[in-house]
Coordinates of C-alpha atoms in Angstrom, one line a residue:
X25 CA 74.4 205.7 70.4
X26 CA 72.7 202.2 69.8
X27 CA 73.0 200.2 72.5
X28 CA 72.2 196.4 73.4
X29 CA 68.8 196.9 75.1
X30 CA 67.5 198.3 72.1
X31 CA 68.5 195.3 70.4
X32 CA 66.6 193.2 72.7
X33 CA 63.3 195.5 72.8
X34 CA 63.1 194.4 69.3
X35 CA 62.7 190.5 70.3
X36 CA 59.1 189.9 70.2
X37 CA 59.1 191.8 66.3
X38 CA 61.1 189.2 64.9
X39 CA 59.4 186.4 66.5
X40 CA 56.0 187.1 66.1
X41 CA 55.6 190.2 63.4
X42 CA 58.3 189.2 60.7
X43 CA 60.9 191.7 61.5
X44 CA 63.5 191.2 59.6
X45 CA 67.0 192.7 58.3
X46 CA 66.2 192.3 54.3
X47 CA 69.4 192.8 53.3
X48 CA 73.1 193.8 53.8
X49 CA 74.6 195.2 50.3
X50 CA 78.4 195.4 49.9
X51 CA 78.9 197.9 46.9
X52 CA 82.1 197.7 44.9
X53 CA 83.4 200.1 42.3
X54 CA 84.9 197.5 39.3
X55 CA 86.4 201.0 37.3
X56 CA 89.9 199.8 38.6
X57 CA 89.0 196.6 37.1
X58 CA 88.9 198.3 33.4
X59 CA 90.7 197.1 30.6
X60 CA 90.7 197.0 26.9
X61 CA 91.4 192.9 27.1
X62 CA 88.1 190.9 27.7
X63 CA 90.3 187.7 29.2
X64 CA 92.1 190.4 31.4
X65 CA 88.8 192.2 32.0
X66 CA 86.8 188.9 33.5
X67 CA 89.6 188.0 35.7
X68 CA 90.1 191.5 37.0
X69 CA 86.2 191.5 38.4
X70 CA 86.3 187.9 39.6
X71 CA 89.5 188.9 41.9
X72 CA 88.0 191.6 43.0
X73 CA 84.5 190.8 44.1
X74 CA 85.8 187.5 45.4
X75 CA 89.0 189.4 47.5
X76 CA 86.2 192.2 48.7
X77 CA 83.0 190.2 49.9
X78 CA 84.9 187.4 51.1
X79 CA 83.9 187.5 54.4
X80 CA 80.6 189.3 54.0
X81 CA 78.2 186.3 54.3
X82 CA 79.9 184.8 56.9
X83 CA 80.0 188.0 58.9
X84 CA 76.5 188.7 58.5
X85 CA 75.7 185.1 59.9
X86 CA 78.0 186.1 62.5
X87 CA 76.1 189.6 63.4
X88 CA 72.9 186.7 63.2
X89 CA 74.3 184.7 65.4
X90 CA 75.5 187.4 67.8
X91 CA 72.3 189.5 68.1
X92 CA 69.7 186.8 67.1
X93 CA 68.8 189.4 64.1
X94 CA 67.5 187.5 61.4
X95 CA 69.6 188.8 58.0
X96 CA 67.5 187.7 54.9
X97 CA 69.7 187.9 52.1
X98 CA 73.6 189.2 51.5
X99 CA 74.1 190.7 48.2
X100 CA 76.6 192.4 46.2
X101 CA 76.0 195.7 44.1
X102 CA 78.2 196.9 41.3
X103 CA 79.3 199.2 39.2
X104 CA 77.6 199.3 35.7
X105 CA 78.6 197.4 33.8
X106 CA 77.8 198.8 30.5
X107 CA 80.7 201.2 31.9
X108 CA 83.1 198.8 33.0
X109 CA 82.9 196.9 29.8
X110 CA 83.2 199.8 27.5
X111 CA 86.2 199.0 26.3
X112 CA 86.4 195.1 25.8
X113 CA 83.2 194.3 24.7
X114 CA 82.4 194.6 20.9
X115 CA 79.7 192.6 20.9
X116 CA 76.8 192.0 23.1
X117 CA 77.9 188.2 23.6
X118 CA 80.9 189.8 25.6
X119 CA 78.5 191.5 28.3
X120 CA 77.3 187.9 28.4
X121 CA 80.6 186.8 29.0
X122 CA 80.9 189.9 31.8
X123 CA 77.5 188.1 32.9
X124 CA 78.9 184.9 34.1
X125 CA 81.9 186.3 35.7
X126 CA 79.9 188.1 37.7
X127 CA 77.6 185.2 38.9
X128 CA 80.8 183.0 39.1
X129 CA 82.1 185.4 41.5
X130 CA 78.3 185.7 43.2
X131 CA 78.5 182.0 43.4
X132 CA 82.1 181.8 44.7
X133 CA 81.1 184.2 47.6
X134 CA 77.7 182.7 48.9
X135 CA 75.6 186.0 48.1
X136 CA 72.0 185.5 47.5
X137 CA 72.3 187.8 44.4
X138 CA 74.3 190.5 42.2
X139 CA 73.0 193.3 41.0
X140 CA 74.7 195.9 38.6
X141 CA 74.6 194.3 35.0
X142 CA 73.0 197.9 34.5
X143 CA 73.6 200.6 31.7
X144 CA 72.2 203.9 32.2
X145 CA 71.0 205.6 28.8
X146 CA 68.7 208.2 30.3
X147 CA 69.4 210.5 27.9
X148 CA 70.9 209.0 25.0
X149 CA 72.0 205.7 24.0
X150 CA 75.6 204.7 23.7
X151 CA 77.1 201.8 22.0
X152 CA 78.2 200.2 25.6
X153 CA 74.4 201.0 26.5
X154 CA 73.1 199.3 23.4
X155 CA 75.4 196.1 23.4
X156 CA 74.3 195.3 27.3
X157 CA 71.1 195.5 26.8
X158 CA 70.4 193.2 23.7
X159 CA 72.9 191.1 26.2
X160 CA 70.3 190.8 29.3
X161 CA 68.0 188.2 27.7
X162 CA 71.0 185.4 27.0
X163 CA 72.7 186.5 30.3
X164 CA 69.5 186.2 32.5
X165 CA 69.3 182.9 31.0
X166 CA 72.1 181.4 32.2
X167 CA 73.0 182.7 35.1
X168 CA 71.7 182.1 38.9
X169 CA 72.6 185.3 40.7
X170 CA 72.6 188.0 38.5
X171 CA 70.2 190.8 38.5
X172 CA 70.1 193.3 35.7
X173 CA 68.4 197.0 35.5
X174 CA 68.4 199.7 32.7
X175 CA 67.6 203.4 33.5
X176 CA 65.8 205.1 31.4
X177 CA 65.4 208.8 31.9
X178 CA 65.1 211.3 35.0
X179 CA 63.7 214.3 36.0
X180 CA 67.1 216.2 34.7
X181 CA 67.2 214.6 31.3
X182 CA 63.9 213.7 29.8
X183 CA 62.8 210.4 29.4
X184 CA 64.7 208.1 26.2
X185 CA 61.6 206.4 24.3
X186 CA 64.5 205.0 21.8
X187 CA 65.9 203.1 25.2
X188 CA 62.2 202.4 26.3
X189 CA 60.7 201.3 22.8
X190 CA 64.3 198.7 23.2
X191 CA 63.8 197.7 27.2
X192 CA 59.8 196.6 25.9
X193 CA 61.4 193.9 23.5
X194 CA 64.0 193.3 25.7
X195 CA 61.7 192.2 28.3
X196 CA 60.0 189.8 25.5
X197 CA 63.2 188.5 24.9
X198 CA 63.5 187.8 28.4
X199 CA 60.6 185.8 29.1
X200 CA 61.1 183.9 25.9
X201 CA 64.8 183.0 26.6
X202 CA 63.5 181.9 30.5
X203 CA 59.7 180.3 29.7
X204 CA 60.8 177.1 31.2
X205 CA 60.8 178.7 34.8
X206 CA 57.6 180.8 34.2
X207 CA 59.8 183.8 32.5
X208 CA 61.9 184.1 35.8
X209 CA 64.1 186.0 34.2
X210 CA 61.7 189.1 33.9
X211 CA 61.6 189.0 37.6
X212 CA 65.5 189.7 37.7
X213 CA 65.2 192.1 35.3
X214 CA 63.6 196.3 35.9
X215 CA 63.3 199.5 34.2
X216 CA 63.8 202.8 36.2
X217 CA 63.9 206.1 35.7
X218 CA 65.6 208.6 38.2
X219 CA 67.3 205.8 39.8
X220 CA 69.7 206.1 43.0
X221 CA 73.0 205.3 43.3
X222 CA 73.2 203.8 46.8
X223 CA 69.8 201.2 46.8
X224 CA 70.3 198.1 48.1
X225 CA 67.2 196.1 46.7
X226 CA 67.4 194.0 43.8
X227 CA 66.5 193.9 41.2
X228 CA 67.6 197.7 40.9
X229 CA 70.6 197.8 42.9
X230 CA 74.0 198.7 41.6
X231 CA 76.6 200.3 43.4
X232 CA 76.8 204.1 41.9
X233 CA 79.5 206.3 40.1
X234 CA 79.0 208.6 43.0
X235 CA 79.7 206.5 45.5
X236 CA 83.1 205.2 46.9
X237 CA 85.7 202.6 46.3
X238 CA 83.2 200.1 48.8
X239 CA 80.4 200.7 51.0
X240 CA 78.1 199.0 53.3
X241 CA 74.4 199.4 52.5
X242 CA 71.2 198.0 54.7
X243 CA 67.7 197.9 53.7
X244 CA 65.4 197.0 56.7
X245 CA 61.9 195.8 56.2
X246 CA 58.9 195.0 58.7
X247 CA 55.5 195.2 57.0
X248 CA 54.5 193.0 60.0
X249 CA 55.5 195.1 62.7
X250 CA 53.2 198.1 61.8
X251 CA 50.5 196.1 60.6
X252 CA 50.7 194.5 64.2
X253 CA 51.2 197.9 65.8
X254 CA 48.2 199.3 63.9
X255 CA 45.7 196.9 65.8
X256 CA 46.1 198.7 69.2
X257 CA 44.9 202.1 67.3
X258 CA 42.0 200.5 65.5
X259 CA 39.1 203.5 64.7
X260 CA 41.3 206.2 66.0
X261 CA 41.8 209.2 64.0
X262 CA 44.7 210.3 61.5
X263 CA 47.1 211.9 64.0
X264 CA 47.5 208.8 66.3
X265 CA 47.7 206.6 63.0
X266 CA 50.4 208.2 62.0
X267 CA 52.5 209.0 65.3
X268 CA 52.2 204.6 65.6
X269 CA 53.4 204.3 62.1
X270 CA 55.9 207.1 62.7
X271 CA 57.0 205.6 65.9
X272 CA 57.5 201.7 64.5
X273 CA 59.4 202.7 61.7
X274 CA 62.0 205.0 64.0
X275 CA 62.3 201.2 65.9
X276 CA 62.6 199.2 63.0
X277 CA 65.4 202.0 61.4
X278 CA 67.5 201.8 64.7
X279 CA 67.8 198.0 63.8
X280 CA 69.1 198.6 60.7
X281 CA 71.5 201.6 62.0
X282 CA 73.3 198.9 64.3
X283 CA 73.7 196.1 61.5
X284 CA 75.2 198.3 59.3
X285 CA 77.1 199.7 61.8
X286 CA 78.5 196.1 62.9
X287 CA 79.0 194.9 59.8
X288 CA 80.8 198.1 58.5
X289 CA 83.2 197.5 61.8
X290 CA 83.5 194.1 61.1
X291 CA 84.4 194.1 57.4
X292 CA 86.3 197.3 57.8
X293 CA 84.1 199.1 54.8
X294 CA 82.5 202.0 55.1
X295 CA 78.5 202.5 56.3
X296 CA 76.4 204.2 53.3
X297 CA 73.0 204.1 54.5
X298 CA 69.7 202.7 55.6
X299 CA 67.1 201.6 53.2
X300 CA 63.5 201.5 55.5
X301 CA 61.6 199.8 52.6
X302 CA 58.3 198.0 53.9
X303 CA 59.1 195.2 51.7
X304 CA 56.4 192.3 51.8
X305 CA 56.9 188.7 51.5
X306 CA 54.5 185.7 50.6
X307 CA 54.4 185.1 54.4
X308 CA 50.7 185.9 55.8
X309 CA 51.2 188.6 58.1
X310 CA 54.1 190.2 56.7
X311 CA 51.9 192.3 54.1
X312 CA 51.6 196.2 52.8
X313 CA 48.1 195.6 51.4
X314 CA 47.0 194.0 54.9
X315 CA 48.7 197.2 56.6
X316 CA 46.4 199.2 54.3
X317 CA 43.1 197.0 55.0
X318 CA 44.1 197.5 58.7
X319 CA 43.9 201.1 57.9
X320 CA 40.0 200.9 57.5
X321 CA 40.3 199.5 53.6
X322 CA 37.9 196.4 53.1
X323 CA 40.5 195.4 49.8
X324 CA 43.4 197.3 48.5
X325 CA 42.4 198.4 45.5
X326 CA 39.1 200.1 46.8
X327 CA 38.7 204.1 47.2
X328 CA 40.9 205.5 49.6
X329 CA 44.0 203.1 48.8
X330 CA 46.1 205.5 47.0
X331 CA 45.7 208.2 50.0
X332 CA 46.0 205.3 52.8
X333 CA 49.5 204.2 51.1
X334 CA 50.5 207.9 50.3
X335 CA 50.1 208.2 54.6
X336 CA 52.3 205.4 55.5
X337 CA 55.1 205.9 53.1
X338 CA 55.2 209.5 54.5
X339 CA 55.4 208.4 57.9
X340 CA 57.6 205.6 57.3
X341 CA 60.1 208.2 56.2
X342 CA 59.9 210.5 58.8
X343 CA 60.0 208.3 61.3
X344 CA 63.3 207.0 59.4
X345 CA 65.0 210.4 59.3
X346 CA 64.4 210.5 63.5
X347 CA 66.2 207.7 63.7
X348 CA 69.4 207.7 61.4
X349 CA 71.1 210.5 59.4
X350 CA 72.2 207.8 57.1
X351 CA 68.6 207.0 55.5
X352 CA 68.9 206.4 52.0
X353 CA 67.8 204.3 49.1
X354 CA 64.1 203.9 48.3
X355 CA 62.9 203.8 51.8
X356 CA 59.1 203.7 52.1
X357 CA 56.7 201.1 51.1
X358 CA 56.9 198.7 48.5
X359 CA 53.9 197.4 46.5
X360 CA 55.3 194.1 44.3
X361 CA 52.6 191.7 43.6
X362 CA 53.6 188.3 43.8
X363 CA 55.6 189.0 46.6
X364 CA 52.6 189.9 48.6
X365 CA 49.6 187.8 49.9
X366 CA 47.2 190.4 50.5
X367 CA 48.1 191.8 46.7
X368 CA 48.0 188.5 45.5
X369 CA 44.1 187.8 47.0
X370 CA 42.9 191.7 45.7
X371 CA 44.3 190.7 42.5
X372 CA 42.9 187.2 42.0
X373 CA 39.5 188.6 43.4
X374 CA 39.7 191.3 40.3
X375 CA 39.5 194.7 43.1
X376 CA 43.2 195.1 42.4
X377 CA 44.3 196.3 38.6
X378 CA 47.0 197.4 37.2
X379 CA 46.0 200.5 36.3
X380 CA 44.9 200.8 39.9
X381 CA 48.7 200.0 40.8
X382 CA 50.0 202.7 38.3
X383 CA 48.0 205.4 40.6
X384 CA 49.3 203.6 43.8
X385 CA 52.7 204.3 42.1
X386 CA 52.6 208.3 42.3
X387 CA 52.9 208.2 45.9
X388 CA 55.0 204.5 46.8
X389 CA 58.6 203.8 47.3
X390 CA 59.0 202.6 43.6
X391 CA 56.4 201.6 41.0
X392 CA 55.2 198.3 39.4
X393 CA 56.8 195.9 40.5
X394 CA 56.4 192.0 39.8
X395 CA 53.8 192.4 38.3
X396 CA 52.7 189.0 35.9
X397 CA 51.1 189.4 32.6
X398 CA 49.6 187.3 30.1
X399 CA 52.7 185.9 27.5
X400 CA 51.1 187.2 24.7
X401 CA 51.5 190.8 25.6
X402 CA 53.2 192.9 23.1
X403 CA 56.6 194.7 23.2
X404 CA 55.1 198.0 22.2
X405 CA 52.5 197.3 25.1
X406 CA 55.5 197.0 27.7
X407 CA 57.2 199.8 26.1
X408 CA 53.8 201.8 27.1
X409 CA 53.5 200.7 30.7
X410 CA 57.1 201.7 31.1
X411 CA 56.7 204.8 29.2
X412 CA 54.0 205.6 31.5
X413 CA 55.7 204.7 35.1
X414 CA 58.5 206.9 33.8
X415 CA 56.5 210.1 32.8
X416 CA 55.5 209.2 36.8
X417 CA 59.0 209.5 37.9
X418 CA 60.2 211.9 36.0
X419 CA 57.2 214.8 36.8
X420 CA 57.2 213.8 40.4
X421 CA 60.7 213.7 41.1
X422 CA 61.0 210.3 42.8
X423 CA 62.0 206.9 41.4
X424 CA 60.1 204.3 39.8
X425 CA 60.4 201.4 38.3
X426 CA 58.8 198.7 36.2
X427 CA 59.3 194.8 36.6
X428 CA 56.9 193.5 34.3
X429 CA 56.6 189.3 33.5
X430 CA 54.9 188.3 30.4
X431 CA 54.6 185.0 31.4
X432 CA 54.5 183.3 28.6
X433 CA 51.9 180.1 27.7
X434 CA 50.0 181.5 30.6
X435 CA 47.3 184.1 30.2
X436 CA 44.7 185.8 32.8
X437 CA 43.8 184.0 36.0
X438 CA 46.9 181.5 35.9
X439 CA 49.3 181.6 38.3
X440 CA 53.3 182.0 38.0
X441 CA 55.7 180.5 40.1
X442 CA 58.8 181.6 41.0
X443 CA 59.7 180.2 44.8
X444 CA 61.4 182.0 47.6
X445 CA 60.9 185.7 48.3
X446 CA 59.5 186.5 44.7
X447 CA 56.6 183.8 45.6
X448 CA 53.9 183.2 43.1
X449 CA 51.6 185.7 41.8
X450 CA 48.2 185.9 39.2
X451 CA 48.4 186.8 35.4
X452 CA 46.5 190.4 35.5
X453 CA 44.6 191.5 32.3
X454 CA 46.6 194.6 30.6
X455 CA 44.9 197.1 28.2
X456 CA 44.9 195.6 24.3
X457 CA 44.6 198.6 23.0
X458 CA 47.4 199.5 21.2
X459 CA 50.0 201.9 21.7
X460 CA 52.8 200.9 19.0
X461 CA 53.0 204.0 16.8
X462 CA 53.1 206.4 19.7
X463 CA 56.3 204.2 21.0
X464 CA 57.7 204.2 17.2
X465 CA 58.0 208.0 17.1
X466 CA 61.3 207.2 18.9
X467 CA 63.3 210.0 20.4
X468 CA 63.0 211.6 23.7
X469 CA 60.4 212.8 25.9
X470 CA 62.2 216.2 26.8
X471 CA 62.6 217.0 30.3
X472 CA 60.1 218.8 32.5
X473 CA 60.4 222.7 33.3
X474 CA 60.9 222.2 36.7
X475 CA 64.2 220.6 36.0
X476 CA 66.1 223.5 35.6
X477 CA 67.1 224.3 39.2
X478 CA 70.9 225.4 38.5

């Protein structure tokens, strides 16, 4: 049982270390939404999101206000919508139309974002799949909310290079259709392979076809918290690094338990889980490369980083599952870019590249992630980075993602903006070599041996 003097234990981590509740996720299923009339369709989803997560950003301002727990963002997950529009939309400019009725309702509601303008051709590629995704350039254009994310293979089926060789020009398209804002769009916008259905975190999130009607997911961050708990162990040895990280992250998970279990009470949905995801922000202080510096690192980046990251997402989890049966999601460590300053300075200084970053990936939450690259990148070059986080995911048996920004009119050393949580980060130099015919062979990457476990 969670009680209130846990609560207020927790006081001096959100004042002075950037504790923070990242986000409360409502989930909603839109299948009962389904119809063969796009009109009929639109209106269908707009009732329902607007009639389900009514109440949801007011009652997390209430659980604020109540506990003095800072709630970052409220967001709304939802059902594919390559599946929901399977049956009205003939054309990709009616998944645009899907688009806007989704950040209408986003809008109408008061949520931060909405995630779940998704299709899922990890194996093959179907006509609904196809149609969304030459959609997501126009409908990350002109929308506010919306996230979008495509998965693109899994340990079970093999990795879809027709889907990936598509998701590399999408992402051009992207940038292009958004180069006003520094290609925001591609910052909305990822590419996963063995991706789970119950993850809270944009831009990835969508609420799953295994999941229920509604749910109630929290993903609870604190970079800040170990890094500050990390300076009373400074030189000691592995075992008592590990039983502080262990110990802060069973804290910062207890948090997260009682949110979600407030809000579920309070909204009357059900609780799905806890996502403990050491999620940075721009803030100084609040970073996983400064956690890892604090670790004995002179700059992520340098020897040792991939083991030093590979401990504290390992702790982070266990000391998760201590403290909730409900952990979920991606927990562990995240590792975006311009969402970190202590990535951000490794980068600019030239010790932090991206092929650095892809090894950092085998052993993270999830993989490369906000990540800015010069405009004039090419599709089949995207394709290849993608291609290659996937082959990642899919051998290991974890999740991982790619959000990529060719920032276009901007080339190495330049900086992208994008404001709020995704921050600003530097244009890193990407491999020019050329990788085009290997993506043109087209077809699928079969599955690995070790997928046959029925």
């Amino acid at each position: 049982m969670i009680n209130l003097n846990e609560v207020k234990a927790t006081n001096e981590m959100f004042e002075q270390e950037h504790l923070d509740v990242r986000t409360i996720t409502l989930g909603i299923s839109l299948f009962d939404c389904v119809s063969d009339n796009l009109e009929t369709l639109k209106r269908n989803i707009y009732h329902k999101i607007t009639t389900v997560a009514k109440d949801l950003v007011k009652v997390g301002q209430e659980i604020e206000n109540d506990y003095a727990i800072p709630i970052v963002n409220k967001r709304i997950s939802v059902t594919p919508i390559s599946l929901v529009g399977a049956s009205a939309c003939k054309k990709s400019e009616d998944y645009v139309a899907l688009a806007k009725a989704l950040d209408d309702a986003a809008n109408f509601c008061g949520v931060n974002f909405i995630g779940g303008f998704t299709a899922i051709p990890a194996k093959g590629m179907s006509t609904c799949d196809y149609l969304l995704l030459h959609a997501i350039p126009q409908a990350l254009a002109e929308t506010e909310h919306l996230c979008s994310s495509v998965n693109l293979g899994s340990t079970r089926t093999g990795i879809n290079m027709d889907a990936v060789g598509l998701m590399g020009r999408v992402i051009k398209e992207t940038a292009m259709a958004t180069k006003e804002r520094d290609s925001l769009g591609c910052a909305k916008l990822v590419a996963l392979c063995n991706a789970p259905d119950d993850n809270p975190f944009m831009a990835g999130a969508f609420h799953g076809t295994t999941e229920g009607d509604v749910v109630i997911n929290v993903g609870v961050s604190g970079p800040g918290v170990v890094n500050e708990a990390l300076q009373s162990v400074k030189g000691a040895d592995f075992t008592t690094l590990c039983e502080t990280i262990k110990r802060t992250a069973f804290k910062v998970t207890r948090l997260g338990q009682l949110v979600a279990q407030e809000a579920s009470k309070r909204l009357g949905i059900p609780f799905g889980i806890v996502d403990l995801s050491l999620a940075p922000t721009p803030a100084v202080g609040d970073s996983i490369a400064e956690i890892l510096e604090s670790m004995g690192l002179e700059e992520v980046g340098c020897p040792g980083t991939t083991a030093a990251l590979a401990l504290l997402n390992d702790q982070v989890k266990k000391g998760g599952i201590m403290a909730s049966s409900s952990v979920g999601g991606l927990s562990g460590a995240f590792i975006p870019v311009s969402e970190d300053a202590g990535m951000i300075r490794a980068a600019t200084s030239g010790g932090l590249r991206i092929e650095k970053l892809e090894a950092m990936t085998c052993v993270c939450s999830v993989g490369l992630d906000m990540v800015c690259i010069p405009g004039d990148t090419s599709a089949a070059t995207i394709s290849g980075i993608i291609a290659d986080e996937a082959a990642i995911g899919m051998i290991n048996q974890k999740t991982t993602a790619v959000r990529v920004i060719p920032v276009i009119g901007k080339g190495v050393g330049e900086i992208a903006h994008f404001g709020g949580l995704l921050g600003e980060g530097p244009i890193m130099p990407v491999n020019t070599k050329s990788c085009e015919a290997f993506i043109r062979r087209g077809g699928r990457i079969p599955a690995p041996v070790h997928s046959f476990k029925n």
